[in-house]
Tab-separated table of C-alpha atoms and ligand atoms in Angstrom:
chain	number	residue	atom	x	y	z
A	214	MET	CA	11.682	3.248	17.367
A	215	GLN	CA	8.615	1.276	18.607
A	216	ASN	CA	7.714	-1.950	19.257
A	217	PHE	CA	5.813	-3.359	16.461
A	218	VAL	CA	3.793	-7.014	15.768
A	219	PHE	CA	3.344	-7.172	12.010
A	220	HIS	CA	1.141	-9.996	10.923
A	221	ASN	CA	-1.203	-10.052	7.230
A	222	LYS	CA	-3.090	-12.863	6.688
A	223	THR	CA	-3.636	-12.624	3.103
A	224	LYS	CA	-2.568	-14.860	0.431
A	225	VAL	CA	-2.059	-13.017	-2.896
A	226	TYR	CA	-1.927	-15.019	-6.000
A	227	PHE	CA	-0.102	-12.545	-8.079
A	228	GLY	CA	0.100	-12.237	-12.364
A	229	LYS	CA	-1.384	-13.201	-15.087
A	230	GLY	CA	-4.133	-16.104	-15.570
A	231	GLN	CA	-3.922	-16.281	-11.175
A	232	ILE	CA	-8.086	-16.631	-11.832
A	233	GLU	CA	-7.792	-19.938	-12.478
A	234	ASN	CA	-6.741	-21.017	-8.995
A	235	LEU	CA	-10.223	-19.253	-7.805
A	236	ALA	CA	-12.386	-22.339	-7.524
A	237	ASP	CA	-9.503	-24.169	-5.431
A	238	GLU	CA	-9.245	-21.130	-3.445
A	239	ILE	CA	-13.288	-20.048	-2.735
A	240	SER	CA	-14.316	-23.439	-2.382
A	241	ARG	CA	-12.935	-24.404	0.943
A	242	PHE	CA	-15.370	-21.404	2.443
A	243	GLY	CA	-18.412	-22.844	2.050
A	244	LYS	CA	-21.215	-23.134	-0.848
A	245	LYS	CA	-22.823	-20.078	-1.304
A	246	ALA	CA	-21.026	-17.506	-2.605
A	247	LEU	CA	-22.040	-13.250	-2.425
A	248	LEU	CA	-20.615	-11.768	-5.539
A	249	VAL	CA	-19.959	-8.047	-5.324
A	250	TYR	CA	-18.953	-5.539	-7.958
A	251	GLY	CA	-19.070	-2.551	-9.145
A	252	GLY	CA	-21.201	-0.694	-11.813
A	253	GLY	CA	-20.123	-2.677	-15.042
A	254	SER	CA	-16.310	-2.533	-15.514
A	255	ILE	CA	-16.156	-5.964	-14.738
A	256	LYS	CA	-18.307	-6.902	-17.435
A	257	ARG	CA	-16.997	-4.786	-20.505
A	258	ILE	CA	-13.426	-6.669	-19.396
A	259	GLY	CA	-14.442	-10.246	-19.808
A	260	LEU	CA	-13.279	-10.538	-15.922
A	261	TYR	CA	-17.264	-11.574	-14.772
A	262	ASP	CA	-17.415	-13.978	-17.553
A	263	ASP	CA	-13.869	-15.557	-16.034
A	264	VAL	CA	-14.910	-15.286	-12.209
A	265	ILE	CA	-18.631	-17.178	-13.296
A	266	LYS	CA	-16.697	-19.892	-15.277
A	267	GLN	CA	-14.181	-20.254	-11.605
A	268	LEU	CA	-17.632	-20.216	-9.449
A	269	GLU	CA	-19.571	-22.862	-11.681
A	270	LYS	CA	-16.309	-24.788	-11.379
A	271	ALA	CA	-16.175	-25.334	-7.579
A	272	LYS	CA	-20.036	-25.965	-8.196
A	273	MET	CA	-21.084	-22.656	-5.574
A	274	THR	CA	-24.305	-21.385	-5.373
A	275	VAL	CA	-23.955	-17.559	-6.546
A	276	TYR	CA	-25.754	-14.695	-5.879
A	277	GLU	CA	-25.086	-11.052	-7.264
A	278	LEU	CA	-24.987	-7.745	-5.568
A	279	GLY	CA	-23.559	-5.438	-8.625
A	280	GLY	CA	-23.794	-1.144	-8.706
A	281	VAL	CA	-21.403	-0.811	-5.548
A	282	GLU	CA	-20.748	3.116	-5.930
A	283	PRO	CA	-17.256	4.629	-5.668
A	284	ASN	CA	-17.008	6.235	-2.598
A	285	PRO	CA	-19.433	2.737	-1.471
A	286	ARG	CA	-22.613	3.618	0.325
A	287	HIS	CA	-23.732	2.821	3.768
A	288	THR	CA	-27.225	1.752	2.213
A	289	THR	CA	-25.432	-0.573	-0.376
A	290	VAL	CA	-23.905	-2.670	2.170
A	291	ASN	CA	-26.776	-2.748	4.212
A	292	LYS	CA	-28.905	-4.259	1.412
A	293	GLY	CA	-25.545	-7.188	0.925
A	294	ALA	CA	-25.434	-7.815	4.376
A	295	ALA	CA	-29.641	-8.295	4.355
A	296	LEU	CA	-29.151	-10.852	1.055
A	297	CYS	CA	-26.339	-12.766	3.272
A	298	LYS	CA	-28.271	-13.072	6.180
A	299	LYS	CA	-31.767	-14.300	4.149
A	300	GLU	CA	-29.788	-16.571	1.968
A	301	GLY	CA	-27.555	-18.213	4.214
A	302	ILE	CA	-24.116	-16.721	2.457
A	303	ASP	CA	-21.119	-18.347	3.375
A	304	VAL	CA	-18.237	-16.288	1.507
A	305	LEU	CA	-18.206	-13.790	0.022
A	306	LEU	CA	-15.898	-12.405	-3.381
A	307	ALA	CA	-15.607	-9.079	-3.713
A	308	VAL	CA	-14.461	-7.985	-7.790
A	309	GLY	CA	-13.258	-4.522	-8.231
A	310	GLY	CA	-11.365	-1.543	-7.180
A	311	GLY	CA	-11.066	0.005	-3.778
A	312	SER	CA	-14.881	0.638	-3.549
A	313	THR	CA	-16.069	-3.010	-4.079
A	314	ILE	CA	-13.707	-4.058	-1.753
A	315	ASP	CA	-14.351	-1.920	1.141
A	316	ALA	CA	-18.533	-2.469	0.484
A	317	THR	CA	-17.365	-6.055	1.056
A	318	LYS	CA	-15.403	-5.710	4.255
A	319	ALA	CA	-18.171	-3.893	5.652
A	320	ILE	CA	-20.698	-6.608	4.415
A	321	ALA	CA	-18.167	-9.313	5.836
A	322	ALA	CA	-18.826	-7.724	8.983
A	323	ALA	CA	-22.310	-6.189	8.947
A	324	ALA	CA	-23.508	-9.836	7.673
A	325	LYS	CA	-22.764	-11.158	11.389
A	326	TYR	CA	-24.106	-8.548	12.872
A	327	ASP	CA	-27.714	-8.504	14.795
A	328	GLY	CA	-28.606	-5.180	13.937
A	329	ASP	CA	-29.761	-4.226	10.532
A	330	ASP	CA	-27.194	-0.921	10.070
A	331	CYS	CA	-23.718	-1.605	9.191
A	332	TRP	CA	-23.912	2.153	10.492
A	333	ASP	CA	-23.525	1.128	14.207
A	334	LEU	CA	-20.346	-0.888	13.264
A	335	ILE	CA	-18.757	1.671	11.159
A	336	THR	CA	-19.402	4.701	13.863
A	337	HIS	CA	-18.331	2.149	16.676
A	338	LYS	CA	-21.638	2.223	18.212
A	339	ALA	CA	-21.519	-1.532	18.212
A	340	SER	CA	-17.927	-3.632	17.890
A	341	VAL	CA	-17.598	-6.323	15.211
A	342	LYS	CA	-17.389	-9.596	16.703
A	343	GLU	CA	-17.270	-11.936	13.864
A	344	THR	CA	-16.762	-11.797	9.800
A	345	LEU	CA	-17.745	-13.656	6.941
A	346	PRO	CA	-15.043	-15.037	5.213
A	347	PHE	CA	-13.970	-13.229	1.801
A	348	LEU	CA	-11.893	-12.900	-0.997
A	349	SER	CA	-10.776	-9.989	-3.205
A	350	VAL	CA	-9.996	-9.705	-7.587
A	351	LEU	CA	-8.422	-6.349	-7.530
A	352	THR	CA	-9.117	-4.243	-10.905
A	353	LEU	CA	-7.405	-1.328	-9.861
A	354	ALA	CA	-4.213	-0.012	-8.141
A	355	ALA	CA	-4.694	2.595	-5.598
A	356	THR	CA	-6.158	1.621	-2.146
A	357	GLY	CA	-4.505	-0.962	-0.656
A	358	SER	CA	-7.659	-2.649	-0.041
A	359	GLU	CA	-6.911	-6.178	-1.192
A	360	MET	CA	-4.152	-6.577	1.668
A	361	ASP	CA	-5.029	-4.707	4.164
A	362	GLY	CA	-8.022	-4.421	7.152
A	363	GLY	CA	-9.353	-1.045	6.713
A	364	CYS	CA	-12.381	0.007	4.613
A	365	VAL	CA	-13.862	3.868	4.055
A	366	ILE	CA	-18.130	3.771	3.974
A	367	SER	CA	-19.898	7.018	3.182
A	368	ASN	CA	-23.213	8.095	4.389
A	369	ILE	CA	-24.485	10.066	1.651
A	370	GLU	CA	-27.370	11.452	3.857
A	371	THR	CA	-25.248	12.647	6.671
A	372	ASN	CA	-22.240	13.498	4.649
A	373	GLU	CA	-20.021	11.880	6.568
A	374	LYS	CA	-17.428	9.224	5.231
A	375	PHE	CA	-15.694	7.082	7.968
A	376	GLY	CA	-12.840	4.960	7.613
A	377	TYR	CA	-13.417	1.651	9.930
A	378	PHE	CA	-10.090	-0.553	10.901
A	379	ALA	CA	-10.836	-4.460	12.081
A	380	PRO	CA	-7.478	-6.252	12.155
A	381	ASP	CA	-8.798	-9.261	11.080
A	382	ASN	CA	-11.280	-8.016	8.449
A	383	ASN	CA	-8.424	-8.390	5.365
A	384	PRO	CA	-9.196	-10.621	2.539
A	385	ASP	CA	-8.635	-14.040	2.998
A	386	VAL	CA	-7.294	-14.509	-0.761
A	387	SER	CA	-6.762	-12.034	-3.622
A	388	PHE	CA	-6.093	-12.401	-6.453
A	389	LEU	CA	-3.945	-9.061	-8.252
A	390	ASP	CA	-3.819	-9.851	-12.189
A	391	PRO	CA	-2.048	-6.392	-13.770
A	392	THR	CA	-4.056	-7.254	-16.899
A	393	TYR	CA	-7.396	-6.733	-15.377
A	394	THR	CA	-6.226	-3.397	-14.805
A	395	TYR	CA	-5.218	-2.605	-18.514
A	396	SER	CA	-8.635	-0.511	-19.283
A	397	VAL	CA	-8.558	1.658	-15.747
A	398	SER	CA	-8.371	5.442	-17.031
A	399	ALA	CA	-6.136	7.405	-17.540
A	400	TYR	CA	-8.175	9.762	-14.839
A	401	GLN	CA	-8.298	6.763	-12.551
A	402	THR	CA	-4.673	5.604	-12.911
A	403	ALA	CA	-3.282	9.145	-12.125
A	404	SER	CA	-5.830	9.079	-9.064
A	405	GLY	CA	-5.105	5.832	-7.699
A	406	SER	CA	-1.844	6.775	-8.055
A	407	ALA	CA	-1.663	9.807	-6.057
A	408	ASP	CA	-3.228	7.349	-3.386
A	409	ILE	CA	-0.419	4.947	-3.079
A	410	MET	CA	1.945	7.733	-2.605
A	411	SER	CA	-0.495	9.406	-0.106
A	412	HIS	CA	-0.419	6.258	1.852
A	413	ILE	CA	3.322	6.583	2.695
A	414	PHE	CA	3.425	10.082	2.998
A	415	ASP	CA	0.476	10.403	5.253
A	416	VAL	CA	1.144	7.111	7.387
A	417	ALA	CA	4.506	7.432	7.592
A	418	TYR	CA	7.082	9.193	5.389
A	419	PHE	CA	5.928	12.716	7.094
A	420	SER	CA	6.140	12.293	10.365
A	421	MET	CA	8.297	13.957	13.472
A	422	GLN	CA	8.632	10.384	14.752
A	423	ASP	CA	11.518	8.262	14.612
A	424	GLN	CA	11.494	5.248	12.284
A	425	MET	CA	13.373	2.636	11.059
A	426	ASP	CA	15.741	3.586	8.731
A	427	MET	CA	15.441	0.506	6.384
A	428	LEU	CA	11.236	0.941	6.249
A	429	LYS	CA	12.027	4.652	5.176
A	430	ARG	CA	14.080	3.653	2.430
A	431	ILE	CA	11.947	1.088	0.804
A	432	GLN	CA	9.168	4.143	1.435
A	433	GLU	CA	11.002	6.106	-0.707
A	434	GLU	CA	11.670	3.115	-3.333
A	435	VAL	CA	8.194	3.056	-3.541
A	436	LEU	CA	6.849	6.002	-3.851
A	437	LYS	CA	10.055	5.905	-6.882
A	438	THR	CA	8.454	3.471	-8.335
A	439	VAL	CA	5.398	4.965	-8.549
A	440	ILE	CA	6.656	7.847	-9.920
A	441	LYS	CA	8.481	6.169	-12.997
A	442	TYR	CA	5.527	3.422	-13.706
A	443	ALA	CA	2.683	5.646	-13.410
A	444	PRO	CA	2.977	7.344	-16.536
A	445	LYS	CA	3.966	4.677	-18.568
A	446	ALA	CA	0.527	3.255	-17.538
A	447	ILE	CA	-1.156	6.619	-19.005
A	448	GLU	CA	0.986	6.435	-22.073
A	449	LYS	CA	0.574	2.625	-22.700
A	450	PRO	CA	-1.887	1.304	-20.785
A	451	ASP	CA	-1.376	-2.199	-21.387
A	452	ASP	CA	2.113	-2.039	-20.264
A	453	TYR	CA	2.504	-5.330	-18.394
A	454	GLU	CA	5.400	-4.108	-16.504
A	455	ALA	CA	4.059	-0.452	-15.593
A	456	ARG	CA	0.534	-1.895	-14.731
A	457	ALA	CA	1.962	-5.017	-12.522
A	458	ASN	CA	4.397	-2.144	-10.530
A	459	LEU	CA	1.835	-0.254	-10.127
A	460	MET	CA	-0.551	-3.128	-8.652
A	461	TRP	CA	2.299	-4.323	-6.105
A	462	ALA	CA	3.188	-0.950	-4.835
A	463	SER	CA	-0.746	-0.628	-4.095
A	464	SER	CA	-0.585	-3.615	-1.347
A	465	TRP	CA	2.562	-2.554	0.175
A	466	ALA	CA	1.885	0.624	0.660
A	467	LEU	CA	-1.134	0.275	3.164
A	468	ASN	CA	-0.442	-3.702	4.243
A	469	ASP	CA	1.715	-2.210	7.380
A	470	PHE	CA	4.647	-3.738	6.403
A	471	LEU	CA	5.935	-0.402	5.992
A	472	TYR	CA	5.557	1.050	9.557
A	473	ASP	CA	7.242	0.199	12.208
A	474	GLY	CA	4.262	0.886	14.552
A	475	LEU	CA	4.476	5.043	14.881
A	476	SER	CA	0.893	6.400	15.340
A	477	GLN	CA	0.114	10.340	13.754
A	478	SER	CA	-3.688	11.362	12.496
A	479	THR	CA	-3.554	10.125	8.264
A	480	VAL	CA	-3.890	14.074	8.112
A	481	CYS	CA	-4.341	14.499	4.382
A	482	HIS	CA	-6.646	10.974	4.564
A	483	ALA	CA	-9.002	13.105	6.796
A	484	MET	CA	-9.041	16.181	4.912
A	485	GLU	CA	-10.076	14.358	1.747
A	486	HIS	CA	-12.622	11.990	3.363
A	487	GLU	CA	-14.731	15.662	4.018
A	488	LEU	CA	-14.304	16.252	0.309
A	489	SER	CA	-15.500	13.066	-0.886
A	490	ALA	CA	-18.050	13.404	1.681
A	491	PHE	CA	-19.347	16.433	0.914
A	492	TYR	CA	-18.504	16.518	-2.769
A	493	ASP	CA	-18.616	12.614	-3.923
A	494	ILE	CA	-15.421	13.514	-5.421
A	495	THR	CA	-12.697	10.603	-6.381
A	496	HIS	CA	-10.334	10.202	-3.581
A	497	GLY	CA	-6.687	10.247	-4.876
A	498	HIS	CA	-7.892	13.029	-6.907
A	499	GLY	CA	-8.285	15.055	-3.801
A	500	LEU	CA	-5.467	13.746	-2.268
A	501	ALA	CA	-3.004	15.226	-5.269
A	502	ILE	CA	-4.316	18.388	-4.708
A	503	LEU	CA	-4.254	18.460	-1.365
A	504	THR	CA	-0.894	17.046	-0.127
A	505	PRO	CA	1.350	19.707	-1.916
A	506	ARG	CA	-0.541	22.619	-0.228
A	507	TRP	CA	-0.656	20.734	3.150
A	508	LEU	CA	3.123	20.758	2.678
A	509	SER	CA	3.957	23.687	1.793
A	510	TYR	CA	1.216	25.153	4.858
A	511	VAL	CA	3.312	22.897	7.363
A	512	LEU	CA	6.934	24.127	5.791
A	513	ASN	CA	9.258	25.599	9.009
A	514	GLU	CA	12.750	24.667	10.522
A	515	GLN	CA	11.546	21.166	12.115
A	516	THR	CA	9.474	19.611	8.806
A	517	ALA	CA	11.811	21.448	6.175
A	518	PRO	CA	14.887	18.311	6.975
A	519	CYS	CA	12.380	15.535	5.823
A	520	ILE	CA	10.221	17.734	3.452
A	521	LYS	CA	13.520	17.825	1.909
A	522	ARG	CA	14.847	14.518	1.682
A	523	PHE	CA	11.932	13.577	-0.104
A	524	GLY	CA	13.218	15.688	-2.617
A	525	VAL	CA	16.518	15.233	-2.638
A	526	ASN	CA	15.714	11.336	-2.604
A	527	VAL	CA	12.713	11.039	-4.887
A	528	MET	CA	12.051	13.503	-6.686
A	529	GLY	CA	15.758	14.359	-8.066
A	530	VAL	CA	16.232	17.717	-6.136
A	531	ASP	CA	19.407	19.051	-5.640
A	532	GLU	CA	21.146	18.049	-2.272
A	533	ASN	CA	23.162	21.287	-2.386
A	534	LEU	CA	20.511	23.435	-2.067
A	535	PRO	CA	19.495	25.322	1.480
A	536	LEU	CA	17.261	23.320	3.611
A	537	MET	CA	14.211	25.888	2.828
A	538	ASP	CA	15.192	26.211	-0.961
A	539	GLY	CA	15.402	22.322	-1.005
A	540	ALA	CA	12.068	21.677	0.887
A	541	LYS	CA	10.289	24.149	-1.824
A	542	THR	CA	11.725	22.747	-4.743
A	543	ALA	CA	10.433	19.018	-3.428
A	544	ILE	CA	7.126	20.559	-2.922
A	545	LYS	CA	6.948	22.185	-6.311
A	546	LYS	CA	8.076	19.087	-8.028
A	547	LEU	CA	5.734	17.175	-6.639
A	548	GLU	CA	2.778	19.574	-8.266
A	549	GLU	CA	4.575	19.165	-11.565
A	550	PHE	CA	4.002	15.538	-11.034
A	551	PHE	CA	0.273	15.459	-10.484
A	552	TYR	CA	-0.474	18.583	-11.799
A	553	GLU	CA	1.495	18.296	-15.616
A	554	THR	CA	2.765	14.533	-15.732
A	555	LEU	CA	-0.659	13.125	-14.193
A	556	GLY	CA	-2.452	15.951	-15.389
A	557	LEU	CA	-4.913	15.981	-12.976
A	558	LYS	CA	-6.546	19.086	-12.419
A	559	SER	CA	-4.666	21.039	-9.222
A	560	LYS	CA	-7.939	23.005	-7.449
A	561	LEU	CA	-11.102	22.757	-5.936
A	562	SER	CA	-12.367	24.935	-8.175
A	563	ASP	CA	-11.859	22.606	-11.069
A	564	LEU	CA	-14.209	20.295	-9.032
A	565	GLY	CA	-16.684	22.599	-8.836
A	566	ILE	CA	-16.027	23.280	-5.178
A	567	ASP	CA	-16.219	26.679	-3.257
A	568	ASP	CA	-15.533	27.296	0.752
A	569	LYS	CA	-19.161	27.173	1.337
A	570	ASN	CA	-18.344	24.373	3.883
A	571	PHE	CA	-14.900	24.231	4.423
A	572	SER	CA	-15.719	25.929	8.020
A	573	VAL	CA	-17.757	22.632	8.992
A	574	MET	CA	-15.611	20.313	7.033
A	575	ALA	CA	-13.040	21.158	8.995
A	576	LYS	CA	-14.056	20.570	12.343
A	577	LYS	CA	-15.699	17.595	11.579
A	578	ALA	CA	-12.168	16.444	9.905
A	579	CYS	CA	-10.576	17.331	13.172
A	580	ARG	CA	-13.013	15.247	15.503
A	581	ALA	CA	-13.989	15.474	18.385
A	582	LYS	CA	-10.935	15.909	19.839
A	583	GLY	CA	-10.219	18.979	17.775
A	584	VAL	CA	-6.570	18.040	16.042
A	585	LEU	CA	-5.091	16.182	13.901
A	586	LYS	CA	-1.726	15.251	15.187
A	587	GLY	CA	0.261	14.408	12.275
A	588	PHE	CA	3.690	16.146	11.203
A	589	THR	CA	2.583	19.163	12.509
A	590	ASP	CA	-0.358	19.197	14.534
A	591	LEU	CA	-3.637	20.672	12.973
A	592	THR	CA	-6.581	22.398	14.418
A	593	PRO	CA	-9.894	23.204	12.411
A	594	LEU	CA	-8.860	26.575	11.593
A	595	ASP	CA	-5.479	25.214	10.060
A	596	VAL	CA	-7.065	22.721	8.115
A	597	GLU	CA	-9.659	24.968	6.665
A	598	ALA	CA	-6.281	27.186	5.315
A	599	ILE	CA	-5.433	24.280	3.596
A	600	TYR	CA	-8.632	23.955	1.723
A	601	ARG	CA	-8.611	27.855	0.896
A	602	MET	CA	-5.167	27.156	-0.495
A	603	CYS	CA	-6.731	24.276	-2.416
A	604	LEU	CA	-9.390	26.342	-4.385
B	50	NZQ	O1	-17.723	0.637	-10.460
B	50	NZQ	P1	-16.672	0.012	-11.573
B	50	NZQ	O2	-18.089	-0.013	-13.280
B	50	NZQ	O3	-15.746	-1.341	-11.393
B	50	NZQ	O4	-16.121	1.339	-12.322
B	50	NZQ	C1	-14.983	2.016	-11.559
B	50	NZQ	C2	-14.880	3.368	-10.665
B	50	NZQ	O5	-15.561	3.867	-11.832
B	50	NZQ	C3	-13.863	2.260	-12.178
B	50	NZQ	N1	-12.880	1.021	-12.133
B	50	NZQ	C4	-11.969	0.482	-11.527
B	50	NZQ	N2	-11.305	-0.952	-11.887
B	50	NZQ	C5	-11.582	-0.321	-13.405
B	50	NZQ	C6	-12.770	0.366	-13.591
B	50	NZQ	N3	-12.686	0.847	-14.576
B	50	NZQ	C7	-11.957	-0.057	-16.193
B	50	NZQ	N4	-11.440	-0.916	-15.755
B	50	NZQ	C8	-11.324	-1.349	-14.672
B	50	NZQ	N5	-10.247	-2.711	-14.438
B	50	NZQ	O6	-12.792	3.448	-11.496
B	50	NZQ	C9	-14.037	3.754	-10.799
B	50	NZQ	C10	-13.280	4.043	-9.401
B	50	NZQ	O7	-13.566	2.514	-8.397
B	50	NZQ	P2	-13.174	2.700	-7.013
B	50	NZQ	O8	-13.148	1.257	-6.512
B	50	NZQ	O9	-13.887	3.935	-6.629
B	50	NZQ	O10	-11.837	3.011	-6.897
B	50	NZQ	P3	-10.311	2.958	-5.683
B	50	NZQ	O11	-9.802	1.755	-6.183
B	50	NZQ	O12	-9.492	4.443	-5.789
B	50	NZQ	O13	-11.545	2.997	-4.434
B	50	NZQ	C11	-12.218	4.307	-3.803
B	50	NZQ	C12	-12.467	3.959	-2.498
B	50	NZQ	O14	-11.432	3.369	-1.705
B	50	NZQ	C13	-11.683	4.299	0.034
B	50	NZQ	C14	-11.639	5.316	-0.662
B	50	NZQ	O15	-11.953	6.522	0.421
B	50	NZQ	C15	-12.777	5.481	-2.134
B	50	NZQ	O16	-14.092	5.023	-1.238
B	50	NZQ	N6	-10.164	4.063	0.468
B	50	NZQ	C16	-9.904	2.846	0.913
B	50	NZQ	C17	-9.249	2.240	1.795
B	50	NZQ	C18	-8.700	1.106	2.312
B	50	NZQ	N7	-9.717	0.495	2.275
B	50	NZQ	O17	-7.475	0.736	3.202
B	50	NZQ	C19	-7.443	3.579	1.914
B	50	NZQ	C20	-7.846	4.390	1.007
B	50	NZQ	O18	-7.280	5.557	1.293
B	50	NZQ	C21	-9.162	4.976	0.794
B	50	NZQ	O19	-9.975	6.025	1.677
B	51	ZN	ZN1	-6.058	6.699	0.553
């Protein structure tokens, strides 16, 4: 077990109608706000109007940056940062899913950077020294961006997508009202649920390192929560209990609480970010395709106990099965959950992806060190083999 520091600065308002507190919260940070949102879903569900009412109540001068793309682009971040500099923006407000919140995080940092290209910060050519304050109103349960310091930005010209983490880059305040997720499609609900599960799998659950038992058991409970409520939310999109459980699971899966300082590559995320960098696919769907194949690929005598434990404690696998059979049954049940229960397509070829770029993607996924250090270490040849298992 490792030593660790837990610090999460995000203040969360959770539940119906909590948006009423936005005016008071945002006015603490100044008078000029940049409202950032995606392709229009917030207008269709009436949330844009709720937010504008609050900003008027707070007597803010409001600027807007709409049209943030899923897999947000660095060019959009640059546009937002330039607007902040030109208008002297005091505070940012992200209203949307992970892409909108991530773009806002990057704008918060780029607005305080002397250069004019945020890609310098994302690629660590320059370091983040200061950020603008920002708040978020979450509309999709998936990434955990509403309560973490990470953001993931894409450079579509170079087929690159990089995660960038700054511990102080959490939202200052986040509003989590599950009713704003009633309109999320079955597809995005399924993909977001796969993403929540993958954060637990990737950051800590599937690991050869020692972990605090309490955390391991809570990870299993959060996984079971997603398995219980994602199908309910798909079946009945306005099921408040289901949406609330998914939303809070999203935040806690990646806000550092579940991890006791262990350190490993987030292997499936590294592999998936190449898929979305090259093919602009939905992040959670890519993870749902990769994860069971990755587990099958790394299954051996050393990894089997952890995979079988997942099967028994989370997926209802019979604990009396022999080790290897138990682990294989766990993987099969995870596949059934993603592809049958949640209805996600199971193959990369279903998304129009062939093996043309696998070799270069595999090398990029392993980065400069040439190896992903995780549950088992993976070289580019291993990663390429896993991509092929997904075809
Ligand atoms: O753009 P709009 O019109 O808002 O539509 C979005 C988008 O088309 C729609 N949507 C969101 N809320 C909705 C809604 N539609 C109807 N009703 C609502 N209430 O859903 C689509 C996808 O939105 P997006 O924000 O892209 O999804 P998600 O939250 O899954 O974010 C994905 C991005 O986050 C990154 C991913 O790589 C990807 O770029 N990640 C960020 C992480 C972090 N910050 O820590 C960690 C994750 O592992 C992940 O990598
Ligand atoms: Zn993710």
